[in-house]
Short mmCIF file of C-alpha atoms in Angstrom, two decimals:
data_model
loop_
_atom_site.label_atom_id
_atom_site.label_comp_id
_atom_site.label_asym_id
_atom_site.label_seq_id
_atom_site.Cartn_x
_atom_site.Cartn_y
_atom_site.Cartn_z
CA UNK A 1 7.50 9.55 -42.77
CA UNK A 2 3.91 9.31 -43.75
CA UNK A 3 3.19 6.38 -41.23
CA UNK A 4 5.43 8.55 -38.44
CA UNK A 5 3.26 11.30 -39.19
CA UNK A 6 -0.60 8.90 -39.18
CA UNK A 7 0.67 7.89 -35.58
CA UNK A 8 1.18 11.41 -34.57
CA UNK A 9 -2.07 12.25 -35.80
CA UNK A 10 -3.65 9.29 -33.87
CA UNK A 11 -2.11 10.49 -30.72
CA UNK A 12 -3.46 13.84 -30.90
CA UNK A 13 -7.22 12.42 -32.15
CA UNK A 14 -6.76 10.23 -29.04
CA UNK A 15 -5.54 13.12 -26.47
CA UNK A 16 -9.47 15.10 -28.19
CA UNK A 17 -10.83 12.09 -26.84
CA UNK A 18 -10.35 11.39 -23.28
CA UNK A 19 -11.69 8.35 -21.52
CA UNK A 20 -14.60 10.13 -19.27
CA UNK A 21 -15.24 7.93 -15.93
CA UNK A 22 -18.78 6.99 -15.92
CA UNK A 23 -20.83 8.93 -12.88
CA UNK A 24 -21.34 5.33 -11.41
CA UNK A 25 -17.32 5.02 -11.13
CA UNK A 26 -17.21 8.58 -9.60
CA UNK A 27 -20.04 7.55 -6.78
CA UNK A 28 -18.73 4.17 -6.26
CA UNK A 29 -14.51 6.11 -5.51
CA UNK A 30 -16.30 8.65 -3.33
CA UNK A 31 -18.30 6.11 -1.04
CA UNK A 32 -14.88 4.13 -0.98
CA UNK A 33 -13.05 7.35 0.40
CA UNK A 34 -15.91 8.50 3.02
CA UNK A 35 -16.11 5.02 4.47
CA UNK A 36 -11.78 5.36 4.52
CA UNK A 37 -12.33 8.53 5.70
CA UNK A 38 -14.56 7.55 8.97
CA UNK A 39 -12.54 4.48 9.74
CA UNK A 40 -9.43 6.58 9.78
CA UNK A 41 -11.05 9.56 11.95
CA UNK A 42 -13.33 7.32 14.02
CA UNK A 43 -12.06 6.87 18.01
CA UNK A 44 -10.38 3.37 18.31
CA UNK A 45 -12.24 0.74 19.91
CA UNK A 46 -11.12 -0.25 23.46
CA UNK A 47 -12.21 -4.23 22.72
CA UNK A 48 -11.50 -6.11 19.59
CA UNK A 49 -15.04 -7.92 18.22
CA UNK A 50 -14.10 -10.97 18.85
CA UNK A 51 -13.48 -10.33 22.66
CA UNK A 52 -16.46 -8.39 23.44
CA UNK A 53 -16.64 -10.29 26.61
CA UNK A 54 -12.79 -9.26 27.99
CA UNK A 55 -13.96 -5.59 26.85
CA UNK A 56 -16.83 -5.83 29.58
CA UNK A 57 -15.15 -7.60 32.19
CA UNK A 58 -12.59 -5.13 31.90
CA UNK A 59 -14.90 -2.61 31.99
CA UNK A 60 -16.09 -3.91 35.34
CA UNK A 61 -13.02 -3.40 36.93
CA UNK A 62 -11.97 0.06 35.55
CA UNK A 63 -10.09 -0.90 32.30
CA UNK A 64 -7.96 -3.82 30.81
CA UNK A 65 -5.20 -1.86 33.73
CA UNK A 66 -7.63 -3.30 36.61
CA UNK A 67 -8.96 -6.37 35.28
CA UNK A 68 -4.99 -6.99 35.10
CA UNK A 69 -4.12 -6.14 38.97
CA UNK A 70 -7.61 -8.57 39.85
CA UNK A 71 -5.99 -11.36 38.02
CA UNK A 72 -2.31 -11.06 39.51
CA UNK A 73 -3.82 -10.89 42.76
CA UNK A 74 -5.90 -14.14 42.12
CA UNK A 75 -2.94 -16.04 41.19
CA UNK A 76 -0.38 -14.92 43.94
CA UNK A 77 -3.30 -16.25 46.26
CA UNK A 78 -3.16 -20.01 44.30
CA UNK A 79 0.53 -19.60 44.90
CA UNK A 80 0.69 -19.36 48.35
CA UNK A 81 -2.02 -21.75 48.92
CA UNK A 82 -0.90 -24.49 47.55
CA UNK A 83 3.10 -23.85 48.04
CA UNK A 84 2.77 -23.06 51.13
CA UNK A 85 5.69 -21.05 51.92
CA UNK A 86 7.57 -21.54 55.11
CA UNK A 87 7.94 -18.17 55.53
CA UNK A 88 4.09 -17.57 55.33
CA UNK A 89 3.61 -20.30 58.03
CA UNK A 90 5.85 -19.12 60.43
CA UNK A 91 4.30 -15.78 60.14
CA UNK A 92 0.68 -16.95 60.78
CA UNK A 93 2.12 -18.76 63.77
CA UNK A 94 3.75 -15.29 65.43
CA UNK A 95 0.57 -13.31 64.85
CA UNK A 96 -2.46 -16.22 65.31
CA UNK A 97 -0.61 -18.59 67.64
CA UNK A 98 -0.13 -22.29 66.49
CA UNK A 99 -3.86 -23.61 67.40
CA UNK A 100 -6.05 -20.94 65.95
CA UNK A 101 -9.29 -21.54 64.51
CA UNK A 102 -11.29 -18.44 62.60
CA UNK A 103 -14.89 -18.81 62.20
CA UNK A 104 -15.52 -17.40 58.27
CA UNK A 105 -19.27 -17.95 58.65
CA UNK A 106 -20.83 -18.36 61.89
CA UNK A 107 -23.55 -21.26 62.53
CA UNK A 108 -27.20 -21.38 61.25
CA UNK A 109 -28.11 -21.79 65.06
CA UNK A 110 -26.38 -18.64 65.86
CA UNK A 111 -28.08 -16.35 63.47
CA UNK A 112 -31.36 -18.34 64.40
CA UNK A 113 -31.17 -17.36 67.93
CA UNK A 114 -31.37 -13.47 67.68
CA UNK A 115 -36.00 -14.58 66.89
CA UNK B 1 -11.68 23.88 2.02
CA UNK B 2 -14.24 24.47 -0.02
CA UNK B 3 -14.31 23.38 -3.56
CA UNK B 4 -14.08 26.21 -5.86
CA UNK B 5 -10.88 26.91 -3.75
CA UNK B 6 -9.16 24.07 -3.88
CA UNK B 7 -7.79 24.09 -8.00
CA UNK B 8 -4.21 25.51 -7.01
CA UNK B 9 -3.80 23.06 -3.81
CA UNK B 10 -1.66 20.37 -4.75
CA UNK B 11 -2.57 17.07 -4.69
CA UNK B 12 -0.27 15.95 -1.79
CA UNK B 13 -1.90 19.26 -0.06
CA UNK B 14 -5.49 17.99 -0.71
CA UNK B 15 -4.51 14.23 0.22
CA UNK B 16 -3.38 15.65 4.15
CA UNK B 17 -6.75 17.32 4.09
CA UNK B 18 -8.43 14.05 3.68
CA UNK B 19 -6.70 12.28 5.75
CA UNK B 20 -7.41 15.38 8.52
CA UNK B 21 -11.23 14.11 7.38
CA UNK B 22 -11.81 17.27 5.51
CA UNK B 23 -14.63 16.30 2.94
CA UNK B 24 -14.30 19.18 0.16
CA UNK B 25 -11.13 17.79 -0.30
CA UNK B 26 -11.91 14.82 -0.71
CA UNK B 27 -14.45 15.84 -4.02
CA UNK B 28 -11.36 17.61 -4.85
CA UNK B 29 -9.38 15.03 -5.27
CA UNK B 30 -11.62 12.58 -6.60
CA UNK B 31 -12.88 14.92 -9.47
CA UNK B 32 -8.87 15.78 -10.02
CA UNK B 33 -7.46 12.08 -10.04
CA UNK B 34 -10.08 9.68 -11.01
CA UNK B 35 -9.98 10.95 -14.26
CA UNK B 36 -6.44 10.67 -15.20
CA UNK B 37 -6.19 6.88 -13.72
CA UNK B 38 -9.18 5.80 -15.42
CA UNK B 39 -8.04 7.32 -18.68
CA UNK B 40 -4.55 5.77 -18.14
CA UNK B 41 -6.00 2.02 -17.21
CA UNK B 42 -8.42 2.24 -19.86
CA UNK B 43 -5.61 3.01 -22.58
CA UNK B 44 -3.49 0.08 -20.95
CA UNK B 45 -6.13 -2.56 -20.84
CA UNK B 46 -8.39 -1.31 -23.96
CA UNK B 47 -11.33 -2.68 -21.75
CA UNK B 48 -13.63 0.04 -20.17
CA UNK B 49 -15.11 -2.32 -17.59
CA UNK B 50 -11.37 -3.55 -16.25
CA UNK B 51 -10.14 -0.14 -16.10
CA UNK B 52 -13.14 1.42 -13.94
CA UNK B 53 -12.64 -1.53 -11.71
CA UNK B 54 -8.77 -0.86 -11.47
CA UNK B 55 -9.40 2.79 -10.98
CA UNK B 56 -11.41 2.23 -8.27
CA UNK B 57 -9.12 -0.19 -6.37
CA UNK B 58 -5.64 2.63 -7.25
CA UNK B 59 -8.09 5.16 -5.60
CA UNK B 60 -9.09 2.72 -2.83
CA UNK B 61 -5.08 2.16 -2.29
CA UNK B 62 -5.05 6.27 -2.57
CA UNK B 63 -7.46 6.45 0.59
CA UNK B 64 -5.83 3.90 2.61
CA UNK B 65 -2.42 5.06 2.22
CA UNK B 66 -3.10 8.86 2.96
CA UNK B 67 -2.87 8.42 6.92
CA UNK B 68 0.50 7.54 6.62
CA UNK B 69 1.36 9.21 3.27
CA UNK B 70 5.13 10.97 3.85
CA UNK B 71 4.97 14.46 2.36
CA UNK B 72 7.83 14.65 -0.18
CA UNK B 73 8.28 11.17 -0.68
CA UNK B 74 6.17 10.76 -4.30
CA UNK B 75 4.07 13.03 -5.85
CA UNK B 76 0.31 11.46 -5.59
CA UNK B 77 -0.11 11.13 -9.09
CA UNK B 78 3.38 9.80 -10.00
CA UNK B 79 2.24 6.99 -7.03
CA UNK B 80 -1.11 6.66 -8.44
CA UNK B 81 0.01 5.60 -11.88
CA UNK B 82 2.65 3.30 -10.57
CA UNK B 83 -0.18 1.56 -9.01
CA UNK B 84 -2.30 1.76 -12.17
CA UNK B 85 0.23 0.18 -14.38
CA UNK B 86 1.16 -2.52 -11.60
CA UNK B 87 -2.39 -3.75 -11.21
CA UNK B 88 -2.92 -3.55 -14.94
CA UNK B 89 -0.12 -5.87 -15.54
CA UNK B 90 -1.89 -7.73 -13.15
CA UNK B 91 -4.82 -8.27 -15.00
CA UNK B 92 -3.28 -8.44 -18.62
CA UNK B 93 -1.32 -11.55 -17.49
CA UNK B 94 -4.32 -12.96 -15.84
CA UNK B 95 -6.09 -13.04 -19.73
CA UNK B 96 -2.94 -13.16 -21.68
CA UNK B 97 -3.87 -16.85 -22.77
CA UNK B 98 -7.47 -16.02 -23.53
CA UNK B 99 -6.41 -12.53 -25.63
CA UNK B 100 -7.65 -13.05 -28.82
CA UNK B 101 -8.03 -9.62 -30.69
CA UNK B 102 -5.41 -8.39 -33.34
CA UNK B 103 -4.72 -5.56 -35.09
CA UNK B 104 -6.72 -7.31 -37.71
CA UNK B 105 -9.87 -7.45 -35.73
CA UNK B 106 -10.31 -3.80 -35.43
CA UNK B 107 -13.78 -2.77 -37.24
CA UNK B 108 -13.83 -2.43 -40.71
CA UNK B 109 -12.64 1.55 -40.92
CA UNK B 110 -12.38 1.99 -44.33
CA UNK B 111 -16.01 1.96 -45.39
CA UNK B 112 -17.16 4.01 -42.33
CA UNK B 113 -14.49 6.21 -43.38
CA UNK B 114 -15.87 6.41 -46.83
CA UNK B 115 -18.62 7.42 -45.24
CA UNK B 116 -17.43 10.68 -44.03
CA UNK B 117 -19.10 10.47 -41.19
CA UNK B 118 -16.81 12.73 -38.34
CA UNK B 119 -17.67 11.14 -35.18
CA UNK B 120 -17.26 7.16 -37.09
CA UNK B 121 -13.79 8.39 -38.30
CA UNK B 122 -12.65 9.72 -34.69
CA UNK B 123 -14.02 6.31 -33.26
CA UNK B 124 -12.65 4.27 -35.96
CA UNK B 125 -9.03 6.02 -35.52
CA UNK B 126 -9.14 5.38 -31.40
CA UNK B 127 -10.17 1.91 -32.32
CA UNK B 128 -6.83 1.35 -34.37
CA UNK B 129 -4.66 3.32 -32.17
CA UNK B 130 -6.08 1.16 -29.08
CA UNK B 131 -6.16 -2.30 -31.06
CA UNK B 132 -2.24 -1.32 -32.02
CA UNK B 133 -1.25 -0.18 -28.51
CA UNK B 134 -2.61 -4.03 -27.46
CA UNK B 135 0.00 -5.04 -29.69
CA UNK B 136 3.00 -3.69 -27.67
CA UNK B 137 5.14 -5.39 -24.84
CA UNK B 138 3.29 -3.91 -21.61
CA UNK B 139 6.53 -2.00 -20.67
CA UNK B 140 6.23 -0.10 -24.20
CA UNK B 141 2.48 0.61 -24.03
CA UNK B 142 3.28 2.37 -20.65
CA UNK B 143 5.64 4.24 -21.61
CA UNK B 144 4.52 5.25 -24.96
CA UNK B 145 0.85 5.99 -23.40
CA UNK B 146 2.26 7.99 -20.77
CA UNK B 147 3.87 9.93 -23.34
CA UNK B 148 1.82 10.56 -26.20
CA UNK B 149 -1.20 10.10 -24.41
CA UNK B 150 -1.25 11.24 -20.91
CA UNK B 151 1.41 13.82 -21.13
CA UNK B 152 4.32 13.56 -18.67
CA UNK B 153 7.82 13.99 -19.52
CA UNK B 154 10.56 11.48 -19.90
CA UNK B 155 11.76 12.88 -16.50
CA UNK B 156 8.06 11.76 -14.81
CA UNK B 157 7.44 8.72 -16.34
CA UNK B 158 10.99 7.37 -15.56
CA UNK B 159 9.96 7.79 -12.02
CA UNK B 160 6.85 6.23 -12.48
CA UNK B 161 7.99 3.11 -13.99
CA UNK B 162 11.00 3.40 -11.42
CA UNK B 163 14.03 3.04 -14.39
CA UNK B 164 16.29 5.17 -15.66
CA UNK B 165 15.89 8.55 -18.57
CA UNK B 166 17.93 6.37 -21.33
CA UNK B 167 15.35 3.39 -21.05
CA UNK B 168 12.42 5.30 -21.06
CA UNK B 169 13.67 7.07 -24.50
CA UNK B 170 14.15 3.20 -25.79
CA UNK B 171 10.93 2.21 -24.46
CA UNK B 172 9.26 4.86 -26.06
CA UNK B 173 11.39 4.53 -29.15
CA UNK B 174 10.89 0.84 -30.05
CA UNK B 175 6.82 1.30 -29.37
CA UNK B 176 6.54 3.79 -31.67
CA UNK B 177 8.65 2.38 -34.18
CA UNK B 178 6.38 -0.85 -33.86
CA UNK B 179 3.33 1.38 -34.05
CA UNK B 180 4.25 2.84 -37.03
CA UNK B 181 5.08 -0.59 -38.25
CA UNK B 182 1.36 -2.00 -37.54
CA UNK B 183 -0.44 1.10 -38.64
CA UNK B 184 1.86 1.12 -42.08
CA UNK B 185 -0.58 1.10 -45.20
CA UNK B 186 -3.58 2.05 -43.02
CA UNK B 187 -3.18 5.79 -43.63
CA UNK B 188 -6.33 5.86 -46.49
CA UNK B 189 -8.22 3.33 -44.50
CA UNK B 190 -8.16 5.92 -41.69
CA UNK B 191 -9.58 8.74 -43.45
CA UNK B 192 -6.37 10.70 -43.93
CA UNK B 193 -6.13 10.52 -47.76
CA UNK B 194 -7.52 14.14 -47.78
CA UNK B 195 -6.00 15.55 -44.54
CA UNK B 196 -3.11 18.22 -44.63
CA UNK B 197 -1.21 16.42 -41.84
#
């Protein structure tokens, strides 16, 4: 009974004296929960770090949405230039006629002329 | 929210505030909670330089988890000690093999004690209580500090250490009874030869 009631009175000494955090703890938990705090708030970023460079190509184009389209577009064109698609021919044929040649850039002597 | 306000709001309450990036409440809750989990970490590792670090990384977990904390789910500071006592087990494993204090170690109490000096005696008797609490299984220690020490009821701390009413009561039984078992013949040492109770 006497060692029940030393324990008891050890408890209660203990509960007088509380473990006080240090001021050092209390600054170091409260600059933990601002930076927690403006991470969670904060807008999200549109580009991860590590692709800053997608994040302003996309921003060229209007958005990840754009820069998406551009792409599809550029690949549908390797497609059908190296496939080659019947279909594709025979419709160049019906609106261009079989021997038609298209000038993209016209000649040096051309634009030198116009002196 | 501002801070002389914010003594009745409950802790879940308070937590929603921070996450809504409220910053009263987060002094709130820091002034509220750090105290507690330090006090509880420090009585479960008997190291004051551990348990500051472990409070800080159970608050850390606090702050991260309070975007997507579910109201209802767990009381924040039934969560908080789970955490406590899961990262203290952590580290008490981690040094097991290098843990070299006994009950025996504890400063030599009964001359200070013969001293009469107050404050020595209240140290000295914190310094047994801690050195015996060491002593216990780490299941024991958190129940019986939980207890006897921090306060709860059988009802809380069973759901903090996530078992059942009846094992709690035999947690808290056996500790004790070892307790009393380590501290036998130490009652003079501890200056309470001349105390009522």
């Amino acid at each position: 009974m006497e060692e029940q009631k030393t324990l008891d009175n050890l408890f209660a000494a203990a509960r007088l004296r509380p473990v006080e955090p240090s001021e050092a703890l209390m600054a170091r938990v409260l600059a933990d929960a601002f930076a927690e705090q403006t991470k969670a708030v904060a807008p999200p970023v549109l580009a991860a770090k590590g692709n800053w460079w997608l994040g302003g190509l996309a921003s060229v184009f209007g958005g990840f949405g754009g820069l998406a389209g551009v792409g599809g577009a550029a690949v549908a064109g390797l497609v059908l230039g190296f496939v080659q698609p019947a279909n594709v021919t025979y419709l160049a044929d019906a609106l261009l006629g079989p021997e038609t040649s298209v000038t993209l850039i016209p000649s040096v002597d051309l634009l030198m002329g116009e002196e | 929210m501002a801070s002389d306000t914010t003594d009745e709001v409950p802790d879940e309450d308070l937590l929603a505030a921070y996450a809504r990036g409220e910053t009263a409440a987060t002094r709130a809750l820091t002034l509220r909670l750090v105290p507690r989990v330090m006090g509880y970490a420090s009585r479960l590792l008997g190291d004051r330089a551990e348990a500051e670090d472990v409070a800080q990384e159970a608050m850390l977990r606090l702050w991260r988890a309070a975007a997507k904390w579910r109201a209802g789910e767990a009381q924040v500071s039934t969560w908080l000690y789970r955490v406590v006592a899961n990262l203290c087990t952590d580290r008490l494993r981690a040094r097991q093999r290098r843990r070299t204090e006994a009950l025996e170690a504890a400063p030599e109490v009964a001359d200070r004690a013969a001293g009469g000096d107050a404050g020595l005696i209240e140290a000295d008797r914190a310094a047994a209580l801690e050195a015996a609490l060491r002593e216990l299984p780490d299941r024991q220690r958190q129940a019986v500090v939980l207890r006897h020490l921090e306060g709860l009821s059988n009802a809380e701390i069973a759901e903090v250490m996530e078992i059942g009413l009846e094992a709690v009561e035999s947690l808290i039984c056996r500790g004790k009874r070892t307790l009393v078992a380590l501290l036998a013949g130490r009652r003079d040492d501890l200056g309470y030869e001349d105390d009522e109770g």
